[in-house]
Coordinates of C-alpha atoms in Angstrom, one line a residue:
Chain A
M1 CA 2.9 -20.5 12.9
P2 CA 1.7 -18.7 16.0
D3 CA -1.2 -16.3 15.6
V4 CA 0.5 -13.0 16.1
R5 CA -2.6 -10.9 16.3
T6 CA -3.8 -11.9 19.7
P7 CA -1.0 -11.8 22.3
A8 CA -1.7 -14.0 25.2
P9 CA -3.2 -12.1 28.1
Q10 CA -0.8 -11.8 31.0
V11 CA -0.3 -9.8 34.1
T12 CA 3.0 -8.6 35.1
P13 CA 3.4 -6.5 38.3
R14 CA 5.0 -3.2 37.7
P15 CA 8.3 -2.6 39.4
T16 CA 7.3 -0.6 42.4
G17 CA 9.9 1.8 43.7
R18 CA 13.1 0.5 45.1
V19 CA 12.7 -2.9 46.5
S20 CA 15.0 -4.3 49.2
V21 CA 16.8 -7.3 47.6
P22 CA 17.7 -10.2 49.8
A23 CA 21.5 -10.3 50.4
G24 CA 22.2 -13.5 48.4
I25 CA 20.4 -12.3 45.3
E26 CA 22.2 -9.0 45.5
R27 CA 25.5 -11.0 45.2
V28 CA 24.3 -12.7 42.1
M29 CA 23.2 -9.4 40.6
E30 CA 26.6 -7.9 41.3
D31 CA 28.2 -10.7 39.4
R32 CA 26.4 -10.2 36.2
K33 CA 27.6 -7.6 33.7
A34 CA 25.8 -4.4 33.6
N35 CA 24.4 -4.9 30.1
E36 CA 23.2 -8.5 30.7
Y37 CA 19.8 -8.3 32.1
T38 CA 16.7 -10.3 31.4
P39 CA 13.4 -8.6 32.2
P40 CA 10.4 -10.5 33.2
E41 CA 8.8 -12.8 30.5
P42 CA 7.0 -12.7 28.2
A43 CA 9.1 -10.7 25.9
A44 CA 7.5 -8.6 23.1
L45 CA 10.8 -8.4 21.2
T46 CA 14.1 -10.1 21.7
V47 CA 17.2 -8.7 20.0
R48 CA 20.0 -11.1 19.6
D49 CA 23.6 -10.2 18.6
L50 CA 22.4 -7.4 16.3
D51 CA 24.8 -5.6 14.0
F52 CA 23.7 -2.8 11.8
Y53 CA 25.8 -1.2 8.9
Y54 CA 25.4 2.0 7.0
G55 CA 27.5 1.0 4.0
S56 CA 30.8 -0.1 5.6
R57 CA 30.3 1.8 8.8
R58 CA 29.0 -0.3 11.7
A59 CA 26.5 1.7 13.6
L60 CA 25.4 -0.9 16.0
A61 CA 27.6 -3.8 17.5
G62 CA 26.4 -6.9 19.1
I63 CA 23.1 -5.6 20.7
D64 CA 21.3 -8.0 23.0
L65 CA 18.2 -6.7 24.5
Q66 CA 14.8 -8.2 25.5
F67 CA 11.8 -5.8 25.5
P68 CA 9.1 -7.0 28.0
E69 CA 5.4 -7.1 27.0
K70 CA 3.1 -4.2 28.0
M71 CA 5.9 -2.3 29.5
I72 CA 7.7 0.9 28.6
T73 CA 11.3 0.5 27.8
A74 CA 13.5 3.6 27.2
L75 CA 16.6 3.7 25.1
I76 CA 18.9 6.5 26.4
G77 CA 22.3 7.7 25.3
P78 CA 24.2 10.6 23.8
S79 CA 23.7 11.7 20.2
G80 CA 25.1 9.2 17.6
C81 CA 25.0 6.2 20.0
G82 CA 22.6 4.4 17.7
K83 CA 19.5 4.4 19.7
S84 CA 17.3 5.7 16.9
T85 CA 19.0 3.3 14.6
L86 CA 18.2 0.4 16.9
L87 CA 14.6 1.5 17.2
R88 CA 14.2 1.7 13.5
C89 CA 15.6 -1.8 13.2
L90 CA 12.7 -3.1 15.3
N91 CA 10.0 -2.3 12.6
R92 CA 12.3 -2.6 9.7
M93 CA 12.3 1.1 8.8
N94 CA 15.9 0.9 8.1
D95 CA 15.1 -1.2 5.1
L96 CA 14.4 2.1 3.3
I97 CA 18.0 3.3 3.7
E98 CA 20.0 2.3 0.7
G99 CA 23.2 0.3 1.5
S100 CA 22.2 -0.6 5.0
R101 CA 22.6 -4.1 6.4
V102 CA 21.5 -6.0 9.4
D103 CA 23.2 -9.0 11.0
G104 CA 21.8 -10.9 13.9
E105 CA 18.1 -11.5 14.7
I106 CA 15.1 -9.8 16.3
E107 CA 12.6 -12.4 17.6
Y108 CA 9.0 -11.7 17.6
H109 CA 6.5 -14.3 18.5
G110 CA 9.1 -17.0 17.8
L111 CA 9.8 -15.5 14.4
N112 CA 12.9 -13.6 13.2
L113 CA 11.9 -10.3 11.8
Y114 CA 14.8 -10.4 9.4
D115 CA 14.1 -13.8 8.0
R116 CA 13.8 -14.1 4.3
G117 CA 10.1 -14.6 4.0
V118 CA 9.1 -11.9 6.4
D119 CA 7.5 -8.8 4.6
P120 CA 8.3 -5.4 6.2
V121 CA 4.7 -4.3 5.6
E122 CA 3.4 -7.1 7.8
V123 CA 6.0 -6.2 10.4
R124 CA 5.2 -2.4 10.4
R125 CA 1.4 -2.9 10.8
R126 CA 2.1 -4.9 14.0
I127 CA 4.9 -2.6 15.2
G128 CA 3.8 0.9 14.8
M129 CA 6.0 4.0 15.0
V130 CA 5.8 7.6 16.1
F131 CA 8.3 10.0 14.9
Q132 CA 10.4 12.7 16.4
K133 CA 8.7 15.5 14.5
P134 CA 5.0 15.3 14.3
N135 CA 4.2 14.3 10.7
P136 CA 0.5 14.2 10.1
F137 CA -0.6 13.9 6.6
P138 CA -1.9 17.0 4.9
K139 CA -5.4 15.7 5.0
S140 CA -8.3 15.9 7.5
I141 CA -8.0 14.6 11.1
Y142 CA -10.4 11.9 10.1
D143 CA -8.5 10.8 7.1
N144 CA -5.3 10.8 9.1
V145 CA -6.6 8.3 11.5
I146 CA -8.4 6.1 9.0
F147 CA -5.6 5.9 6.5
G148 CA -3.5 3.2 8.2
A149 CA -6.6 1.0 8.8
R150 CA -7.9 1.5 5.4
V151 CA -4.6 0.4 3.6
N152 CA -4.6 -2.7 5.9
G153 CA -7.9 -3.8 4.6
F154 CA -10.2 -2.4 7.4
R155 CA -13.8 -2.8 6.4
G156 CA -15.6 -2.1 9.8
N157 CA -17.3 1.0 11.1
A158 CA -14.8 3.7 10.3
D159 CA -16.5 6.4 12.5
E160 CA -16.2 4.2 15.5
L161 CA -12.6 3.4 14.9
V162 CA -11.7 7.0 14.5
E163 CA -13.5 7.9 17.7
R164 CA -11.9 5.1 19.6
S165 CA -8.4 5.8 18.3
L166 CA -8.7 9.4 19.1
R167 CA -10.1 8.7 22.6
Q168 CA -7.2 6.4 23.3
A169 CA -4.7 9.1 22.2
A170 CA -6.5 11.6 24.6
L171 CA -7.3 13.9 21.6
W172 CA -11.1 13.2 21.1
D173 CA -12.4 15.9 23.3
E174 CA -10.3 18.5 21.6
V175 CA -11.1 17.7 17.9
K176 CA -14.5 15.8 17.9
D177 CA -16.3 18.8 16.4
D178 CA -13.7 19.5 13.8
L179 CA -12.8 16.1 12.3
K180 CA -12.8 17.5 8.8
K181 CA -10.1 20.2 9.7
S182 CA -6.7 19.6 8.4
G183 CA -4.3 17.7 10.7
L184 CA -1.7 20.4 10.0
A185 CA -4.0 23.0 11.6
L186 CA -3.4 21.4 15.1
S187 CA -0.8 22.5 17.6
G188 CA 2.4 20.5 17.8
G189 CA 1.3 18.5 20.8
Q190 CA -2.1 17.7 19.2
Q191 CA -0.4 16.7 15.9
Q192 CA 1.9 14.4 17.9
R193 CA -1.2 12.8 19.6
L194 CA -2.9 12.6 16.2
C195 CA 0.1 10.6 15.0
I196 CA -0.2 8.3 18.0
A197 CA -4.1 8.0 17.3
R198 CA -3.1 7.1 13.7
A199 CA -0.7 4.4 14.8
L200 CA -3.4 3.1 17.3
A201 CA -6.0 2.8 14.6
V202 CA -4.0 0.1 12.9
E203 CA -4.2 -1.9 16.2
P204 CA -0.5 -2.6 16.6
E205 CA 1.0 -4.7 19.4
I206 CA 4.2 -2.6 19.9
I207 CA 4.6 1.1 19.5
L208 CA 8.0 2.5 18.8
M209 CA 8.5 6.2 19.7
D210 CA 11.5 8.1 18.4
E211 CA 11.9 11.1 20.8
P212 CA 8.3 11.9 20.6
C213 CA 8.4 14.9 22.7
S214 CA 11.6 16.6 21.5
A215 CA 9.6 19.1 19.4
L216 CA 7.0 19.8 22.0
D217 CA 6.6 22.3 24.9
P218 CA 6.6 21.1 28.6
I219 CA 2.9 20.9 28.8
A220 CA 2.3 19.0 25.6
T221 CA 5.2 16.7 26.7
L222 CA 3.4 16.0 30.1
K223 CA 0.3 15.1 28.2
I224 CA 2.1 12.6 25.9
E225 CA 3.9 11.1 28.9
E226 CA 0.6 10.5 30.7
L227 CA -0.9 9.1 27.5
M228 CA 2.1 6.7 27.3
R229 CA 1.4 5.4 30.8
E230 CA -2.2 4.7 29.9
L231 CA -1.2 3.0 26.7
A232 CA 1.2 0.8 28.4
E233 CA -1.8 -1.1 29.8
H234 CA -2.4 -2.5 26.4
Y235 CA 0.7 -1.9 24.3
T236 CA 4.3 -2.6 24.5
I237 CA 6.2 0.7 24.2
I238 CA 9.7 1.3 23.3
I239 CA 10.9 5.0 23.4
V240 CA 14.0 6.7 22.5
T241 CA 14.6 9.8 24.5
H242 CA 17.3 12.5 24.9
N243 CA 15.7 13.6 28.1
M244 CA 16.7 11.5 31.1
Q245 CA 14.0 12.9 33.3
Q246 CA 11.5 11.6 30.8
A247 CA 13.0 8.1 30.8
A248 CA 13.0 8.1 34.6
R249 CA 9.4 9.4 34.7
V250 CA 7.7 7.1 32.2
S251 CA 9.7 4.0 31.6
D252 CA 9.7 0.7 33.4
Y253 CA 13.1 -0.5 31.9
T254 CA 16.0 1.5 30.7
A255 CA 18.8 0.7 28.4
F256 CA 21.9 3.0 28.1
L257 CA 23.6 3.0 24.8
L258 CA 27.0 4.5 23.9
A259 CA 29.2 4.5 20.8
G260 CA 32.4 2.5 21.4
E261 CA 35.9 3.1 20.2
A262 CA 34.9 2.4 16.6
G263 CA 31.8 4.5 16.6
S264 CA 29.5 1.5 16.9
G265 CA 26.6 1.7 19.3
E266 CA 26.6 -0.8 22.2
V267 CA 24.4 -1.5 25.1
I268 CA 26.3 -0.4 28.3
E269 CA 23.7 -1.1 30.8
Y270 CA 20.2 -2.4 30.9
G271 CA 17.8 -2.8 33.8
P272 CA 14.7 -1.6 35.7
T273 CA 14.6 2.2 35.4
E274 CA 14.8 2.7 39.2
E275 CA 18.1 0.7 39.4
I276 CA 19.7 2.4 36.5
F277 CA 19.0 5.8 37.8
A278 CA 19.6 5.1 41.5
N279 CA 22.3 2.5 41.3
P280 CA 24.0 2.5 38.0
R281 CA 26.5 -0.4 37.8
D282 CA 28.7 1.0 35.1
K283 CA 30.8 4.2 35.6
R284 CA 29.8 5.4 32.2
T285 CA 26.1 5.2 32.9
E286 CA 26.7 7.0 36.1
D287 CA 28.6 9.8 34.4
Y288 CA 25.9 10.1 31.7
I289 CA 22.9 10.3 34.0
T290 CA 24.6 12.7 36.4
G291 CA 25.2 14.9 33.3
R292 CA 28.9 14.6 33.3
F293 CA 28.9 14.1 29.5
G294 CA 26.4 13.7 26.6
Chain B
M1 CA -0.8 57.0 43.1
A2 CA 1.0 57.3 39.9
V3 CA 4.5 58.5 40.2
T4 CA 5.2 61.3 37.7
Q5 CA 8.8 61.7 36.7
T6 CA 10.2 64.8 35.1
V7 CA 12.5 64.2 32.2
P8 CA 15.4 66.6 32.1
S9 CA 14.6 68.8 29.2
A10 CA 18.1 70.2 28.8
P11 CA 19.3 69.5 25.2
H12 CA 22.6 67.7 24.8
E13 CA 24.6 66.4 21.9
P14 CA 24.0 62.8 21.1
A15 CA 27.1 60.5 21.5
V16 CA 26.5 58.9 18.1
N17 CA 25.5 60.2 14.7
L18 CA 23.1 57.7 13.0
E19 CA 22.7 59.6 9.7
A20 CA 24.4 57.7 6.8
S21 CA 27.9 59.0 6.1
G22 CA 31.0 58.0 4.5
R23 CA 31.1 54.4 3.3
V24 CA 27.6 53.7 4.5
A25 CA 26.2 56.6 2.5
R26 CA 28.0 55.4 -0.6
R27 CA 26.7 51.9 -0.2
Q28 CA 23.2 53.1 0.2
R29 CA 23.4 55.3 -2.8
L30 CA 24.5 52.2 -4.9
S31 CA 21.7 50.1 -3.4
R32 CA 19.1 52.8 -4.3
A33 CA 20.5 53.1 -7.8
S34 CA 20.5 49.4 -8.5
R35 CA 16.8 49.5 -8.0
Y36 CA 16.2 51.7 -11.0
V37 CA 18.7 49.9 -13.1
L38 CA 17.0 46.6 -12.5
L39 CA 13.6 48.2 -13.2
G40 CA 15.0 49.5 -16.5
T41 CA 16.1 46.0 -17.6
A42 CA 12.8 44.5 -16.7
L43 CA 10.9 47.2 -18.7
L44 CA 13.1 46.8 -21.7
G45 CA 12.0 43.1 -22.1
V46 CA 8.4 43.8 -21.3
S47 CA 8.1 46.9 -23.5
A48 CA 9.4 44.9 -26.5
L49 CA 6.7 42.4 -25.9
V50 CA 4.0 45.0 -25.5
V51 CA 5.0 46.7 -28.8
L52 CA 4.9 43.3 -30.6
G53 CA 1.6 42.5 -29.1
I54 CA 0.1 45.9 -30.0
D55 CA 1.5 45.6 -33.6
T56 CA 0.0 42.1 -34.1
V57 CA -3.4 43.2 -32.7
M58 CA -3.5 46.3 -35.0
N59 CA -2.7 44.2 -38.0
G60 CA -4.9 41.2 -37.3
W61 CA -7.8 42.3 -35.2
G62 CA -10.0 43.1 -38.3
R63 CA -9.7 39.5 -39.4
V64 CA -10.7 37.8 -36.1
T65 CA -14.3 37.3 -37.2
P66 CA -16.6 34.2 -36.7
E67 CA -15.8 33.2 -40.3
F68 CA -12.1 33.2 -39.6
F69 CA -12.8 30.2 -37.2
T70 CA -15.1 28.4 -39.5
N71 CA -13.4 28.8 -43.0
Y72 CA -11.0 26.4 -44.4
P73 CA -7.7 27.8 -45.8
S74 CA -8.2 29.5 -49.1
R75 CA -6.3 31.0 -52.1
F76 CA -8.1 34.2 -51.2
A77 CA -6.8 36.0 -48.1
D78 CA -10.2 37.4 -47.2
Q79 CA -11.8 33.9 -47.2
A80 CA -9.1 32.0 -45.5
G81 CA -9.7 30.7 -42.0
L82 CA -8.4 28.4 -39.2
R83 CA -11.0 25.7 -39.3
S84 CA -8.8 22.8 -40.3
S85 CA -5.9 23.9 -38.3
I86 CA -7.9 24.3 -35.1
I87 CA -9.4 20.8 -35.6
G88 CA -5.8 19.5 -36.5
S89 CA -4.5 21.2 -33.2
V90 CA -7.2 19.7 -31.2
W91 CA -6.5 16.2 -32.6
V92 CA -2.7 16.4 -32.2
L93 CA -2.7 17.9 -28.8
S94 CA -5.3 15.5 -27.4
L95 CA -3.3 12.6 -28.6
T96 CA -0.1 14.1 -27.3
M97 CA -1.6 14.6 -23.9
A98 CA -3.0 11.1 -23.8
L99 CA 0.6 9.8 -24.4
V100 CA 2.5 12.2 -22.1
V101 CA 0.4 12.1 -19.0
P102 CA 0.7 8.4 -18.2
I103 CA 4.2 7.9 -19.6
G104 CA 5.7 11.1 -18.4
L105 CA 4.2 10.9 -14.9
G106 CA 4.7 7.2 -14.7
T107 CA 8.4 7.7 -15.5
A108 CA 8.8 10.4 -12.9
I109 CA 7.2 8.3 -10.2
W110 CA 9.4 5.4 -11.1
I111 CA 12.6 7.4 -11.0
E112 CA 11.8 9.1 -7.8
E113 CA 10.0 6.4 -5.8
F114 CA 10.9 3.0 -7.1
A115 CA 14.2 3.0 -9.1
P116 CA 17.3 1.8 -7.4
Q117 CA 19.6 4.7 -6.8
N118 CA 22.6 3.6 -9.0
A119 CA 24.9 4.8 -11.8
V120 CA 22.4 3.8 -14.5
L121 CA 19.8 6.0 -13.0
G122 CA 22.2 8.8 -12.8
I123 CA 22.9 8.5 -16.5
I124 CA 19.1 8.5 -17.2
K125 CA 18.6 11.7 -15.2
I126 CA 21.4 13.6 -16.8
N127 CA 20.1 12.5 -20.3
L128 CA 16.6 13.7 -19.4
A129 CA 17.9 17.1 -18.5
N130 CA 19.9 17.2 -21.8
L131 CA 17.0 16.0 -23.9
A132 CA 14.8 18.8 -22.4
G133 CA 17.2 21.3 -24.0
V134 CA 17.4 19.7 -27.5
P135 CA 16.1 22.0 -30.3
S136 CA 12.7 21.0 -31.5
I137 CA 13.8 20.7 -35.1
I138 CA 15.9 17.7 -34.0
Y139 CA 12.8 16.1 -32.8
G140 CA 11.2 16.8 -36.1
V141 CA 14.0 15.0 -37.9
L142 CA 13.7 12.0 -35.6
G143 CA 10.0 11.9 -36.1
L144 CA 10.4 12.1 -39.8
A145 CA 12.9 9.2 -39.9
I146 CA 11.1 7.0 -37.4
F147 CA 7.4 7.7 -37.5
V148 CA 6.8 9.1 -41.0
R149 CA 9.3 6.9 -42.9
F150 CA 10.3 3.8 -40.9
L151 CA 7.0 3.1 -39.4
S152 CA 5.1 4.4 -42.6
F153 CA 2.7 6.6 -40.6
G154 CA 3.2 9.3 -43.2
P155 CA 2.8 13.0 -42.3
S156 CA -0.3 12.0 -40.2
I157 CA -1.8 13.2 -37.0
L158 CA -0.4 10.1 -35.3
A159 CA 3.2 10.9 -36.5
G160 CA 2.8 14.6 -35.4
A161 CA 1.5 13.6 -32.0
L162 CA 4.2 11.1 -31.3
T163 CA 6.8 13.7 -32.4
L164 CA 5.4 16.3 -30.0
F165 CA 5.1 13.6 -27.4
L166 CA 8.8 12.9 -27.6
M167 CA 9.6 16.6 -27.6
I168 CA 7.7 17.5 -24.3
L169 CA 8.3 14.1 -22.5
P170 CA 11.7 15.3 -20.9
M171 CA 10.3 18.5 -19.6
T172 CA 7.2 16.8 -18.3
I173 CA 9.3 14.2 -16.5
I174 CA 11.6 16.8 -15.0
A175 CA 8.7 19.0 -13.8
A176 CA 7.0 15.9 -12.3
Q177 CA 10.1 14.8 -10.6
E178 CA 10.5 18.2 -9.1
A179 CA 6.9 18.1 -7.8
I180 CA 7.5 14.7 -6.3
R181 CA 10.6 15.7 -4.6
Q182 CA 8.6 18.5 -2.9
V183 CA 6.7 15.9 -0.8
P184 CA 8.6 15.6 2.5
D185 CA 10.1 12.4 3.3
S186 CA 8.5 12.4 6.7
I187 CA 5.1 11.8 5.0
R188 CA 6.4 8.7 3.2
Q189 CA 7.9 7.4 6.4
G190 CA 4.7 8.0 8.4
S191 CA 2.7 6.1 5.8
L192 CA 5.1 3.2 5.5
A193 CA 5.3 3.0 9.4
L194 CA 1.6 2.4 9.4
G195 CA 2.0 -0.7 7.3
A196 CA 1.2 0.9 4.0
S197 CA 3.0 -0.6 1.0
Q198 CA 5.1 1.5 -1.2
W199 CA 2.4 1.9 -3.9
Q200 CA -0.3 2.8 -1.3
T201 CA 2.1 5.4 0.0
V202 CA 2.7 6.8 -3.5
W203 CA -0.9 6.8 -4.3
G204 CA -2.3 8.0 -1.0
H205 CA 0.2 10.7 -0.2
V206 CA 2.9 11.3 -2.8
L207 CA 0.7 11.8 -5.8
P208 CA -1.9 14.0 -4.0
G209 CA 1.0 16.2 -2.6
A210 CA 2.7 16.4 -6.1
M211 CA -0.3 16.9 -8.1
P212 CA -0.4 20.7 -8.4
G213 CA 3.2 20.7 -9.6
M214 CA 2.6 17.8 -12.0
I215 CA -0.5 19.4 -13.5
T216 CA 1.4 22.6 -14.0
G217 CA 4.2 20.9 -15.7
V218 CA 1.9 19.0 -18.1
I219 CA 0.0 22.2 -18.9
L220 CA 3.2 24.3 -19.6
A221 CA 4.6 21.4 -21.7
M222 CA 1.3 21.3 -23.6
A223 CA 1.4 25.1 -24.2
R224 CA 4.8 24.5 -25.8
A225 CA 3.4 21.8 -28.0
A226 CA 0.5 24.0 -29.0
G227 CA 2.9 26.6 -30.3
E228 CA 5.4 24.2 -31.9
T229 CA 6.0 24.8 -35.6
A230 CA 9.5 23.6 -36.8
A231 CA 9.0 19.9 -35.7
L232 CA 5.8 19.6 -37.4
V233 CA 6.8 21.4 -40.6
M234 CA 9.7 18.9 -40.7
I235 CA 7.5 15.9 -40.6
G236 CA 5.4 17.3 -43.4
A237 CA 2.4 18.8 -41.6
F238 CA 2.5 21.6 -44.2
A239 CA -0.5 20.4 -46.3
F240 CA -3.5 22.4 -47.6
I241 CA -6.3 20.9 -45.6
A242 CA -9.8 21.8 -46.7
Y243 CA -11.6 19.1 -44.8
D244 CA -12.3 18.1 -41.2
N245 CA -9.9 15.5 -39.8
T246 CA -11.7 12.3 -38.8
S247 CA -8.8 9.8 -38.2
I248 CA -5.4 9.8 -36.6
M249 CA -4.0 8.7 -40.0
D250 CA -5.2 11.9 -41.8
N251 CA -2.9 14.5 -43.0
F252 CA -3.2 17.6 -40.9
T253 CA -2.1 21.1 -40.2
V254 CA -2.1 22.9 -36.9
I255 CA -2.5 26.7 -36.0
P256 CA 1.2 27.7 -35.8
V257 CA 2.0 25.9 -39.1
Q258 CA -0.9 27.6 -40.7
I259 CA 0.3 30.9 -39.5
Y260 CA 3.8 30.2 -40.8
N261 CA 2.2 29.1 -44.1
W262 CA 0.4 32.5 -44.4
T263 CA 3.5 34.4 -43.6
T264 CA 5.3 32.8 -46.6
R265 CA 2.6 34.1 -49.1
P266 CA 3.4 37.3 -51.0
Q267 CA 0.0 38.8 -50.9
E268 CA -0.6 41.6 -48.3
G269 CA -4.0 40.1 -47.1
F270 CA -2.3 36.9 -45.8
R271 CA -0.2 38.9 -43.5
A272 CA -3.4 40.1 -41.7
D273 CA -4.5 36.5 -41.6
A274 CA -1.2 35.6 -40.0
A275 CA -1.5 38.3 -37.4
A276 CA -5.1 37.2 -36.6
G277 CA -3.9 33.6 -36.2
I278 CA -1.2 34.8 -33.9
I279 CA -3.9 36.5 -31.7
V280 CA -5.8 33.2 -31.6
L281 CA -2.7 31.2 -30.7
M282 CA -1.7 33.7 -28.1
V283 CA -5.1 33.5 -26.5
I284 CA -5.0 29.8 -26.4
V285 CA -1.4 29.5 -24.9
L286 CA -2.2 32.3 -22.4
T287 CA -5.4 30.3 -21.4
F288 CA -3.2 27.2 -20.8
N289 CA -0.8 29.2 -18.6
I290 CA -3.5 30.9 -16.6
G291 CA -5.3 27.5 -16.2
A292 CA -2.0 26.0 -14.8
A293 CA -1.7 28.9 -12.3
V294 CA -5.4 28.6 -11.2
L295 CA -5.2 24.8 -10.8
R296 CA -1.9 25.2 -8.8
E297 CA -3.5 27.7 -6.4
R298 CA -6.6 25.6 -6.0
F299 CA -4.6 22.5 -5.1
R300 CA -2.4 24.4 -2.8
R301 CA -5.3 25.7 -0.7
H302 CA -6.6 22.1 0.0

């Protein structure tokens, strides 16, 4: 069994703006379908032929996506396209929904997250999550940060971990004198950064963000976006967003999802963010990002 | 330079009349009247209570002496006291609480957090709501049949506590369920997303959040148990006890049963004893209720 705690160190160059592609390669790229794209290895998560059902309703159909390590991948699409559902499949939060069912597999370090022997608690401490609405616990800032580490058996220096996590989440300077204050007393943007700090304290490998800025004002949003770029040095980030400018600003790769005829979400197009926004291959992607629907 | 503007002072008729007239005036009159009608209904109930309270205090206040708390019941009204019934109440209520807290709260946590949401659970929930409305005398009959007779506990403290426990269990569970449902789901999800197990989530977040409501529920249920008469009379807690209880298998009496006992006597003096007992019981139940309110407020602030 591979040691999943220490991902192999690797360097992947970031895509830098629009690159001129040699003519031959361009031809090859033209030939592939818009939703068939393989980002550079290694992959943090690979979704293969994933179907998701709420009861008898199929919410996701045949999803194939590979999420590259230490990159930010954005999932965009109109409401009801299944992007949040897909995100919550990635750390098995959907297990909590009574009557839901998953077909297909999600590969993580060579293991399928939906294998029989896989415990969702083990999955969630490696694949953290930040929610749409900031949801700090009604406890002190300090207890908010330390909770996840404690339940996962952390026995080290708690003060140090709290400081490190809050620094990583760019919140330390604002709260360092007030760690005993309730997390609920912070502003919305601070609360969301507290939730990020809380997720970081568990030392996950991947962080899922479900529209993390939709409840925040533009300045708080900017702060979170800057923070995401910093975090991408060490973490794989997958973000669901309604905001196309946000996807364009922060993400390296973008997947566009749309609900098909039967109401099941499908990946319409996937690729480097620059390409998706500058040269969408699929007419529907183009319509969506130019604001023609959604 | 500030520019001064002169407002034309010529009076002119306003285009609209904003004083209440016609239908609006009628609706407003009705609205104002309803206020006094409602105040009247409220006063009706409260004044009845006040009159009863004053009457009781006037009849019984003279009997609330230190000896009233330390004397055993007696054939002589002026020597009778609450000693054995206070001790009996403490025994029975302690045992009831020791049973209802773990079992009631445990059941509520199971129903709300762990139970599969299926038809069987639905039936259990409906039955809980119905059981909370069953008259206490029915629980007395049940206690008599099962605890006193079938299990041969006799009219003992144990049988009394088990009967009261059954009686207040449904309302405790329902109050605790309500408190647990007040904890927002986003808190549970946040905890689970950090890799906490379901029990860690319940222990670390749901229980602290639900604590004020659960404590209130338990205290209010205990207040009801403290004042319960019919069920205990039914199981036979109607004895003349002139000793201190030392075991859960002892026969016993409790304050409300003792009061009832005194009201059945023909002598005038026992009526004063009953009134004095009511004063004591009211103070106890009121203390429970105030305690519940204080605890709830204290938890809410943290």
